[in-house]
XYZ file of C-alpha atoms in Angstrom:
560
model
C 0.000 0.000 0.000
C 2.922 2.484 1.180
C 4.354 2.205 -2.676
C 0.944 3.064 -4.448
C 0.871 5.708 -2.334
C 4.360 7.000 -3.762
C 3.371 6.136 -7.283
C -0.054 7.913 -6.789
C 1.786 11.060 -4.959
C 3.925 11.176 -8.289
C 1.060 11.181 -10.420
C -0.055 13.703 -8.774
C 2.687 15.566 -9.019
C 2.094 15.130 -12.698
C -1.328 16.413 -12.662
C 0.024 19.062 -10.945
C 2.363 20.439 -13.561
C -0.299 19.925 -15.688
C -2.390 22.587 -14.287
C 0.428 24.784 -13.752
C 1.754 24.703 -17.379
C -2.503 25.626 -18.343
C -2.063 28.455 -16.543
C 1.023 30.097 -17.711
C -0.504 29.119 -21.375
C -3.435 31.049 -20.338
C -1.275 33.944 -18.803
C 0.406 33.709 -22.659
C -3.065 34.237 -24.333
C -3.845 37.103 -21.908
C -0.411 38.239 -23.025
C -1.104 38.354 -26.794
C -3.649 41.164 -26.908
C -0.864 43.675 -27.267
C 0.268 45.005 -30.642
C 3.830 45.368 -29.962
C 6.580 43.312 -32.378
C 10.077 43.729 -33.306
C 11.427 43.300 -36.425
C 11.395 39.780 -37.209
C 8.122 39.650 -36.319
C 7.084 42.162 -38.461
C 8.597 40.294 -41.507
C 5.507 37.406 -40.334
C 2.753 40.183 -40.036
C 3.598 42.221 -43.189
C 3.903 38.882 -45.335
C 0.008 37.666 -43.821
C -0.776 41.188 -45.177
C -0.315 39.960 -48.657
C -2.280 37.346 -51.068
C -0.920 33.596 -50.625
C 0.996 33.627 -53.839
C 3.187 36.984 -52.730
C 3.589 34.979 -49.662
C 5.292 32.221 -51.230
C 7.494 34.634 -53.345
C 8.072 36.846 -51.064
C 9.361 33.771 -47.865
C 11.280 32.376 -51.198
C 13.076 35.234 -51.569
C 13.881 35.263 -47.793
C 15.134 32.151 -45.597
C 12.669 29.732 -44.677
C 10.180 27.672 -45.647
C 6.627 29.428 -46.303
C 4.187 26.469 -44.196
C 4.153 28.558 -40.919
C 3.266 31.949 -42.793
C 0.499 30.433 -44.620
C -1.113 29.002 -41.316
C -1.162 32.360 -39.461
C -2.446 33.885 -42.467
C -5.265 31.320 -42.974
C -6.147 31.180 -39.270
C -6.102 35.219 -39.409
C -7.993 35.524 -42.238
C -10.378 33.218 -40.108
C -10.350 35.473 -36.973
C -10.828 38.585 -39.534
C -13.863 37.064 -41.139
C -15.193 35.967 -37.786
C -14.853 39.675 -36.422
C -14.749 42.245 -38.726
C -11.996 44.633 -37.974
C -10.024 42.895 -36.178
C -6.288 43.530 -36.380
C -3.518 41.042 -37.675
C -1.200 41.513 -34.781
C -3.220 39.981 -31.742
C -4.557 37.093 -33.532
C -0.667 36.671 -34.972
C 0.418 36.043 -31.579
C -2.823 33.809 -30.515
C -1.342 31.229 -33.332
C 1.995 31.162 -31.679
C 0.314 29.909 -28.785
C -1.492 26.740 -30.573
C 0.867 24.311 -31.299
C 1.506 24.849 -27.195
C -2.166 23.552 -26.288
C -1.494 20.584 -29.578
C 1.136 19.675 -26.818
C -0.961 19.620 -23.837
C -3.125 17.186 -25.724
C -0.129 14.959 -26.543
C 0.992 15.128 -22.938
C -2.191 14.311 -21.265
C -3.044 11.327 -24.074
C -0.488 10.003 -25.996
C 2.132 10.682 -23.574
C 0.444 9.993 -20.159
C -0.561 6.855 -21.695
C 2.793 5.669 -22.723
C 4.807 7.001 -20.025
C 2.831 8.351 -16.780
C 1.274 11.813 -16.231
C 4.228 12.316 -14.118
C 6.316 12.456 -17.840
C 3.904 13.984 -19.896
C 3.468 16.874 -16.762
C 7.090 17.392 -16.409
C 7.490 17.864 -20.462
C 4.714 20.366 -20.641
C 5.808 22.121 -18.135
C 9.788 21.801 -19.828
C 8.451 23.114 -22.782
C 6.337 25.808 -21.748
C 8.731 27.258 -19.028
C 12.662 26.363 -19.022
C 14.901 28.786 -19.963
C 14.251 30.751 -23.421
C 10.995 29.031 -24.494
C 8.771 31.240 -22.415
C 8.965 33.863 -25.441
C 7.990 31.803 -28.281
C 4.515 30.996 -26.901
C 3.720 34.656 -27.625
C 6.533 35.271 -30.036
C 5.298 35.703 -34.003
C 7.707 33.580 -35.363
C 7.930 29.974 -36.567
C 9.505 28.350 -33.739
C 6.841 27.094 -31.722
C 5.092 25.045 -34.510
C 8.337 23.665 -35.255
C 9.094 22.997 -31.948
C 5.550 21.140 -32.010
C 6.211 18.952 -35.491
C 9.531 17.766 -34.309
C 8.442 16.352 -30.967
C 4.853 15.292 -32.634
C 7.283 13.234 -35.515
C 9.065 11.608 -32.685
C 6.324 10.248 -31.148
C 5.037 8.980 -33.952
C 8.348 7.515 -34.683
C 7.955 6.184 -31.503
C 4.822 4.495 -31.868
C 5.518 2.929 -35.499
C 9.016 1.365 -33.654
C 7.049 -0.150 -30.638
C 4.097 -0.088 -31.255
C 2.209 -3.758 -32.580
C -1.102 -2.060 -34.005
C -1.225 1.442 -35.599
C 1.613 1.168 -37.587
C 0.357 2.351 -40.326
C -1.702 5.713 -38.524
C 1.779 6.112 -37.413
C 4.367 5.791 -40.090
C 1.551 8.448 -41.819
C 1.494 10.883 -39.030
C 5.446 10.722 -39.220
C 5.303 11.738 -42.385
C 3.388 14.484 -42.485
C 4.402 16.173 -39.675
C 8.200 16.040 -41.018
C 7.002 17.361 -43.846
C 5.249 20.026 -41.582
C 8.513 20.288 -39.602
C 10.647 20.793 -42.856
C 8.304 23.350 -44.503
C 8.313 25.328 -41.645
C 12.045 25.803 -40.769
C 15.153 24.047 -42.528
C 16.904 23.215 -38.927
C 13.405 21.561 -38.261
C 14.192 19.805 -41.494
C 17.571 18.615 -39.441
C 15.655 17.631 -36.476
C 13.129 16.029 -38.813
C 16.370 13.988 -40.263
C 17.449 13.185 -37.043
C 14.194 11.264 -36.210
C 14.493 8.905 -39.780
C 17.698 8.003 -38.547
C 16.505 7.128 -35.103
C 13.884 4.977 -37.157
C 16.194 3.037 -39.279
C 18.498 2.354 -36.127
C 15.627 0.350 -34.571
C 14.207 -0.781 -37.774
C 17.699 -2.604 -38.060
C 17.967 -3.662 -34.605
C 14.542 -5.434 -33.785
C 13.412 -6.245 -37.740
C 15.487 -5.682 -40.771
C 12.659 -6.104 -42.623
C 11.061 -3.281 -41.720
C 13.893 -1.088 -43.179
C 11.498 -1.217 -46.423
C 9.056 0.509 -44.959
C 11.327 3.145 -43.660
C 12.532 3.495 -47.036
C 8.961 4.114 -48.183
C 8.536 6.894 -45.351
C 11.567 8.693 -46.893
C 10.596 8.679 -50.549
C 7.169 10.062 -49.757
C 8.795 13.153 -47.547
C 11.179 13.813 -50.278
C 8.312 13.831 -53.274
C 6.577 15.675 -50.926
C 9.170 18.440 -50.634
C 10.153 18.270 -54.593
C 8.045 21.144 -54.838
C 10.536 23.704 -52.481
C 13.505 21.963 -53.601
C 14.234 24.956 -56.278
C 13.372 27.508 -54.064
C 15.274 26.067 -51.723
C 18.482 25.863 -53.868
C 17.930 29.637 -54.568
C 18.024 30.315 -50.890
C 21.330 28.291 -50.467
C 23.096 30.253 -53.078
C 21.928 33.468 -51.510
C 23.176 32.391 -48.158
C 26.635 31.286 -49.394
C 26.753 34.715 -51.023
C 25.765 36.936 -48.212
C 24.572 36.158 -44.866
C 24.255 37.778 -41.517
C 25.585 34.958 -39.192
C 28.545 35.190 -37.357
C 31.527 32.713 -37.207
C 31.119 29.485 -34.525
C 33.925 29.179 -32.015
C 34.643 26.498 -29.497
C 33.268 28.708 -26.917
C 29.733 28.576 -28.847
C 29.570 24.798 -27.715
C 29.186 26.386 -24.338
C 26.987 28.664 -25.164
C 24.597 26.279 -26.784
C 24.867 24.545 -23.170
C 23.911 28.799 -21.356
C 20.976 28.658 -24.231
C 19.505 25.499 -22.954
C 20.028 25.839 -19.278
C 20.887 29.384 -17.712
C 17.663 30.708 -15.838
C 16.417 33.663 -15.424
C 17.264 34.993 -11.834
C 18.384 38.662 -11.201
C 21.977 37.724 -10.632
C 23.759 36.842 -13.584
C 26.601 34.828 -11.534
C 23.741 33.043 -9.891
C 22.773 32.159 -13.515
C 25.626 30.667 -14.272
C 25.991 28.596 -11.631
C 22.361 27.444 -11.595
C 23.096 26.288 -15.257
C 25.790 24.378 -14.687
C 23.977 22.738 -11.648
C 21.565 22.331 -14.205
C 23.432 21.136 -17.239
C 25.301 18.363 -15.137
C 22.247 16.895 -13.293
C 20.591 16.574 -16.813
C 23.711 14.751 -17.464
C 23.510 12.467 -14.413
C 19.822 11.950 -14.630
C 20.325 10.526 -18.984
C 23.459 9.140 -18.062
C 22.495 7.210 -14.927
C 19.269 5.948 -17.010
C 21.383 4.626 -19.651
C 24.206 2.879 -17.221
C 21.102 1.247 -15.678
C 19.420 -0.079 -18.721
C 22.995 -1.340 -20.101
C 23.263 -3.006 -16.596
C 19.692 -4.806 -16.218
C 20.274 -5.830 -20.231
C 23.197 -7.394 -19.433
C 21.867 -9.014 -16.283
C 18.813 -10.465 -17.875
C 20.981 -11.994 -20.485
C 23.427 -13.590 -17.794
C 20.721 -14.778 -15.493
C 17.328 -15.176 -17.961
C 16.186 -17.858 -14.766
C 15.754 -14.615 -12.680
C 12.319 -14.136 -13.795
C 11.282 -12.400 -10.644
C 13.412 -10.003 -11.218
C 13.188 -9.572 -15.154
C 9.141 -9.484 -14.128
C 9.978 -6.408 -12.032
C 12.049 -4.012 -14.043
C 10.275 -4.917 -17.406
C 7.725 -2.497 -15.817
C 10.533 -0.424 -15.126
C 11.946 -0.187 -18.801
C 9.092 -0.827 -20.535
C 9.809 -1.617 -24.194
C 13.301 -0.447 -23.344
C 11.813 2.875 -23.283
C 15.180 4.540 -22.115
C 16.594 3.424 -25.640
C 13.725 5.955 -26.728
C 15.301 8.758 -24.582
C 18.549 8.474 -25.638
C 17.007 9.224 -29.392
C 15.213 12.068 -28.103
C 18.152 13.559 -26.861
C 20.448 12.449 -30.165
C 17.815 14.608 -32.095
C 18.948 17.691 -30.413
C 22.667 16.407 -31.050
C 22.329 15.952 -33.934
C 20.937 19.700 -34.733
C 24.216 20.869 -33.202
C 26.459 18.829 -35.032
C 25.016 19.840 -38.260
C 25.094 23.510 -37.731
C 28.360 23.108 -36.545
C 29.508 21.181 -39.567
C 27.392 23.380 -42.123
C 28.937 26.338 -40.523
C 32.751 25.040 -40.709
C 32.103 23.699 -44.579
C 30.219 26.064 -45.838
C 29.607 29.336 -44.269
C 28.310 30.228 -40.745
C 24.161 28.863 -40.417
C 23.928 28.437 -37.079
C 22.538 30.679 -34.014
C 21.453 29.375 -30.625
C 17.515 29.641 -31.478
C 17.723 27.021 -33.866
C 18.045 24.676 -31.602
C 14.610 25.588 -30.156
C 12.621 23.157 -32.621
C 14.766 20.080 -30.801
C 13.834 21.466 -27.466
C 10.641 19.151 -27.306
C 12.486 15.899 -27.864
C 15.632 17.268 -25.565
C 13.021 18.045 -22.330
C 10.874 14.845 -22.989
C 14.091 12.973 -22.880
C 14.661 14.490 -19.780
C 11.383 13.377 -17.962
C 11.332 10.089 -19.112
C 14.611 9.494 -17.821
C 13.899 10.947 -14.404
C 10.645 9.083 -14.739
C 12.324 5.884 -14.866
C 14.670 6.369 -12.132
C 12.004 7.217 -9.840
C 10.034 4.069 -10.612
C 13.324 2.383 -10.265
C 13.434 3.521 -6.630
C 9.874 2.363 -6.298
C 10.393 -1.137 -7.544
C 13.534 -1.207 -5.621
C 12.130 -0.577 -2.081
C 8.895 -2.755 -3.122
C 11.545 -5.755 -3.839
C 13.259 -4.717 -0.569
C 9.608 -4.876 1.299
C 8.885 -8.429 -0.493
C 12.278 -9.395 1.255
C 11.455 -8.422 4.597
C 13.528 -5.723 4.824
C 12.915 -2.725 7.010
C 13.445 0.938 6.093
C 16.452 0.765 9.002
C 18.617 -1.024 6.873
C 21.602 0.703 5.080
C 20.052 -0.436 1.832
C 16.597 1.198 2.147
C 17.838 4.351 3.940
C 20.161 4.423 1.095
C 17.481 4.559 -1.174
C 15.232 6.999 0.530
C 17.848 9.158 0.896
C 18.183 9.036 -2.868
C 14.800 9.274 -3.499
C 14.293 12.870 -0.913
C 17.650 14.145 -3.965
C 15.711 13.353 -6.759
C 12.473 15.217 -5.341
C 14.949 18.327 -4.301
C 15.933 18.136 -8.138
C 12.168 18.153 -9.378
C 11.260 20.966 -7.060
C 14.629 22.814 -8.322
C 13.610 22.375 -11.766
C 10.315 24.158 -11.083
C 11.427 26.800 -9.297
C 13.774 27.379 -12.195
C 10.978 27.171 -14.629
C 8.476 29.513 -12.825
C 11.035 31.905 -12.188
C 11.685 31.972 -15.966
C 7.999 32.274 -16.951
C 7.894 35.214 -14.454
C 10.617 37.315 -16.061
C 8.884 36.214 -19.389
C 5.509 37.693 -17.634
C 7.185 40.704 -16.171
C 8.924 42.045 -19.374
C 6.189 41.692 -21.468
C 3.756 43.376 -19.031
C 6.116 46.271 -19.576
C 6.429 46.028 -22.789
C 2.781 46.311 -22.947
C 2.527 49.186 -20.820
C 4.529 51.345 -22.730
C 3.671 50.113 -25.492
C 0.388 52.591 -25.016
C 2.415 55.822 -24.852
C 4.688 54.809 -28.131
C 0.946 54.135 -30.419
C 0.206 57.323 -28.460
C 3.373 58.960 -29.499
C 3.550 57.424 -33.227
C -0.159 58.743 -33.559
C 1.139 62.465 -33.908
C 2.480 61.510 -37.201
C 0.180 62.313 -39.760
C -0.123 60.661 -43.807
C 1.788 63.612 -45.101
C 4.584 63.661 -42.791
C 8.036 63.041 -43.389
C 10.075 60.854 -40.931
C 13.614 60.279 -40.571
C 15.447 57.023 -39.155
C 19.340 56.273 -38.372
C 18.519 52.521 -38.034
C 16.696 50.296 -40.096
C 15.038 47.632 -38.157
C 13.150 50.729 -35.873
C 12.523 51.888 -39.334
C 10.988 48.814 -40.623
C 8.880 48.605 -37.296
C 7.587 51.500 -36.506
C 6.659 51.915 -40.400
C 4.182 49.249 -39.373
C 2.131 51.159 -37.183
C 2.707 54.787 -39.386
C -0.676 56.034 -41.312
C -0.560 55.387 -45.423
C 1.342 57.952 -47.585
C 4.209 58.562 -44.391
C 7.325 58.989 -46.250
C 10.177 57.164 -44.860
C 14.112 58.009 -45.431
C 17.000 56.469 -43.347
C 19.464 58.778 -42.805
C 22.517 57.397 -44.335
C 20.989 54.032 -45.061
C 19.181 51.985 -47.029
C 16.558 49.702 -46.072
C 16.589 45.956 -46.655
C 15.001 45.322 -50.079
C 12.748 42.298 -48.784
C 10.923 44.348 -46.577
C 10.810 47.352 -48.955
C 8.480 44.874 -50.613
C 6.567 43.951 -48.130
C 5.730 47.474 -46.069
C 6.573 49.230 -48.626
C 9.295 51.815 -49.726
C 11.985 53.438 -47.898
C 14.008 56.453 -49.133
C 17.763 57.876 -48.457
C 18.825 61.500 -47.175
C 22.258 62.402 -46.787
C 22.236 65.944 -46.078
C 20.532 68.548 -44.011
C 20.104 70.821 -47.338
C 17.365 68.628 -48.396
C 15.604 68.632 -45.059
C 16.067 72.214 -45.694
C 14.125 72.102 -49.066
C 11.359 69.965 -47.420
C 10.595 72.805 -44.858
C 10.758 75.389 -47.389
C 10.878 74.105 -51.170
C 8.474 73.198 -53.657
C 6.862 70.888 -51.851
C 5.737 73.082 -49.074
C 3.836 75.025 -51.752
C 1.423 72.423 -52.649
C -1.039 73.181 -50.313
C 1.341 70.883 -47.619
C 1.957 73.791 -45.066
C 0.657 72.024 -42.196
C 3.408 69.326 -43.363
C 5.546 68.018 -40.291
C 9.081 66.232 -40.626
C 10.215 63.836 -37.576
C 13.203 62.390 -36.666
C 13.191 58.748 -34.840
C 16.319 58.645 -33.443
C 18.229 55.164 -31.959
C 21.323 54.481 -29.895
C 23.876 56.944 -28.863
C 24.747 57.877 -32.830
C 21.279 60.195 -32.369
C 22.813 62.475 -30.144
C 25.570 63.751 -33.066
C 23.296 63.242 -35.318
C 20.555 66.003 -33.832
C 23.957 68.030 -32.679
C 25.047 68.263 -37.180
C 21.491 69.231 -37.889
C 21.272 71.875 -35.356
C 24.835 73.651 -36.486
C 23.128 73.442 -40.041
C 20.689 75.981 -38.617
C 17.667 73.043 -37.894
C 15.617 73.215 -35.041
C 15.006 69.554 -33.253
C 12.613 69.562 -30.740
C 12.582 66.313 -28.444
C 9.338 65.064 -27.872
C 10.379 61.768 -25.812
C 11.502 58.577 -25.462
C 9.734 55.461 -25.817
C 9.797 51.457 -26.411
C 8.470 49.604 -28.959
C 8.295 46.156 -28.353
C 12.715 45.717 -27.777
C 13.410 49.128 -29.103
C 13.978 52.814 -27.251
C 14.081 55.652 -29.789
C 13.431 59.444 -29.404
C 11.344 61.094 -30.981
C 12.116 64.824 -32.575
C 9.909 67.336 -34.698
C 12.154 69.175 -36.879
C 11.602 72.766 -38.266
C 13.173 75.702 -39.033
């Protein structure tokens, strides 16, 4: 009785972080009814603006796949119909929350059912709240459906390697959702990759004549992608040409290990250490797992007239479900080797966030491990019980005493996570609070102003939110081309003399008087920039400072 009351209190537990990862998700909806974005962002909402087939030329011209843009569109286009003037930003971000709630349903069915609750809790709750994935459930950006097709293709790959019926629903689902995965971001693709292989492995360890089907699975993904494949090539010469990744080191190995593990906690040395604590007992946890299935393999095989004990940890490892882990894991690997090795070969590909599509597999490996340990424990103290042996001995206070760590770790881990989905919480509830006085500010701005930029991406941005026929000049610059296109065209002015000729030209005599010209100012370079116009004889007049989503800029009228 003692141990189902330790299995049930895990469950619980389970259920638990289960109702806490609902919550943050609904925290993340309240948090989408905000218009703010930044400039990647913008790139999704200006591209939904458009008609599908300038969507498809327009993400072909860019560098990714065009399956998540035509999703938000459609499911915009379906919030727009079902409310008439609604805007595209809020319902943007409501998508990005989605494939989130598509996991929930995984972890409290498929998962829960293969696994425990306890699992499919602790990978919601992984997913939703370790360090850096907080942002992407609100975030209008591709990451979180291909963070949702990668872990969705694994468990299907799961369930067509172990499972006896349903093989076929499976190996379909696979399919499609690494097709999903692949037309919705190429290092999904990887991940996507990453899974096959884990197929094939097992295909060729349990049943080589199964490796016929897998064969099968990987000609229909690849005649289903024929039709990107050119488009595709065209974006692979443009990024060998020109791209704006920066060289790996050996020091980014480490940083991929800060990406995945450093929390969120005010003190950035605290951060560091917490991640390392973090990073090592991840290590221990997959590590130990493994040892432990190696061991009871080999024991089985040495003594196959223990059935007792073979009876008891078959439970345990269920379809050597550990084996399953270790895959999980090796698809995030195998991300990371890939970028590392396209980046080396070819030309730098790889940034930190790329990893994010992986993350699923990476945190479910995680709980299934720790899940396993902990009904290791159980059937370990149940055997000692069956022996007539008493908690006093050195053996079960051993055990216990392990037991009490691993619970410390669990309770660690959600501390961690909370505290992450807090800072998440608290920046963009500021974000959103300014975010009121910058649509205030940008609402001075009238059709037939001018405005002025020193940096292209506030440019780009706040050009979002600016009233048709705003004309836009960088000063200096000249606006990326792709999003020319999209939000449409930016201008160049070089000297003050033709500010000069805007206050008191031509143009001013065309029934424009009441004509204003701003300046949107970013980063120190503003201040001698305002300091040249004013020994030119201009008059800038700061009217304040304000955010806009991950940008400050000040705002100046300029006159004469």
């Amino acid at each position: 009785m003692k141990s189902r009351i330790k299995i049930f209190s895990k469950d619980s537990f389970g259920w638990l972080l289960i109702c806490i990862s609902v919550l943050m998700l609904g925290k993340s909806v309240a948090l989408c009814f905000s218009n703010d974005i930044w400039y990647d962002e913008l790139f999704t909402v200006g591209m939904i603006e458009h008609s599908y087939g300038e969507l498809i030329h327009f993400t072909a011209a860019d560098v990714h796949p065009p399956l998540y843009y035509c999703v938000t569109k459609l499911l915009v286009d379906l919030c727009k119909l079902i409310m008439p003037g609604a805007g595209t930003v809020i319902p943007a971000k409501i998508v990005s929350v989605l494939p989130y709630f598509i996991l929930f349903l995984y972890s409290v069915t498929w998962i829960r059912k293969r696994f425990g609750i306890f699992t499919g809790g602790l990978f919601l709750f992984c997913v939703i709240a370790m360090p850096q994935l907080s942002a992407y459930t609100v975030e209008v950006r591709m990451y979180g459906w291909a963070l949702l097709f990668v872990t969705a293709a694994f468990l299907h790959a799961y369930g067509c390697v172990t499972a006896k019926k349903d093989r076929f629903l499976h190996g379909t689902a696979l399919v499609l959702y690494g097709l999903a995965a692949a037309y919705t971001q190429y290092f999904a693709c990887v991940a996507v990759m990453m899974v096959y292989l884990y197929v094939l492995l097992m295909f060729f360890w349990q049943d080589k004549r199964r490796i016929k089907e897998w064969c099968l699975y990987v000609a229909l993904s690849i005649a289903g992608y024929v039709p990107w494949l050119f488009a595709l090539l065209g974006q692979i010469s443009a990024v060998k040409e020109n791209y704006w990744i920066l060289p790996l080191t050996w020091r980014s190995l480490g940083g991929c290990v800060k990406f995945l593990m450093k929390p969120a906690f005010q003190n950035e040395t605290w951060n560091v250490f917490l991640a390392v604590i973090l990073f090592a007992l991840y290590v221990e946890v997959v590590g130990s797992s493994f040892v432990r299935y190696i061991t009871y393999c080999r024991r089985v095989k040495k003594d196959s007239r223990d059935t007792g004990f073979a009876k008891d940890m078959g439970k345990v490892y269920h379809n050597g479900r550990v084996i399953h882990a270790i895959a999980a894991l090796g698809v995030l690997l195998g991300v990371v080797l890939f970028g590392f090795a396209a980046s080396i070969l070819i030309r730098p590909v790889f940034v930190y966030r790329y990893m994010i599509p992986a993350m699923g597999c990476f945190w479910l490996c995680f709980a299934i491990c720790l899940d396993n340990i902990l009904c290791k424990l159980d059937v370990a103290l149940l055997l000692q019980k069956d022996e007539e042996k008493t908690d006093k001995d050195s053996g079960g206070r051993y055990l216990h005493t392990v037991k009490k760590i691993l619970i410390i770790f669990i309770v660690m881990v959600v501390i961690i996570g909370l505290r992450n989905y807090r800072a998440f919480l608290g920046e963009e509830e500021y974000k959103i609070r300014l975010m009121k006085e910058t649509e205030t500010a940008l609402s001075q701005i009238g059709p037939d102003d001018i405005v002025i930029y020193n940096f292209d991406q506030v440019q780009a941005v706040t050009s979002y939110y600016l009233q048709d026929g705003t004309r836009r000049y960088l000063w200096n610059g000249e606006a990326e081309k792709l999003i020319q296109e999209i939000i449409g065209p930016c201008g160049t002015v070089e000297e003050e003399e033709t500010i000069k000729d805007w206050l008191t030209g031509k143009e001013m005599q065309k029934g424009l008087a009441d004509r204003h010209i701003w300046f949107v100012g970013s980063f120190n370079s503003r201040e001698d920039i305002v300091a040249q116009w004013r020994e030119s004889g201009l008059t800038v007049e700061e009217k304040g400072s304000y955010l806009l989503e991950r940008y400050w800029f000040n705002l100046y009228e300029i006159s004469l």
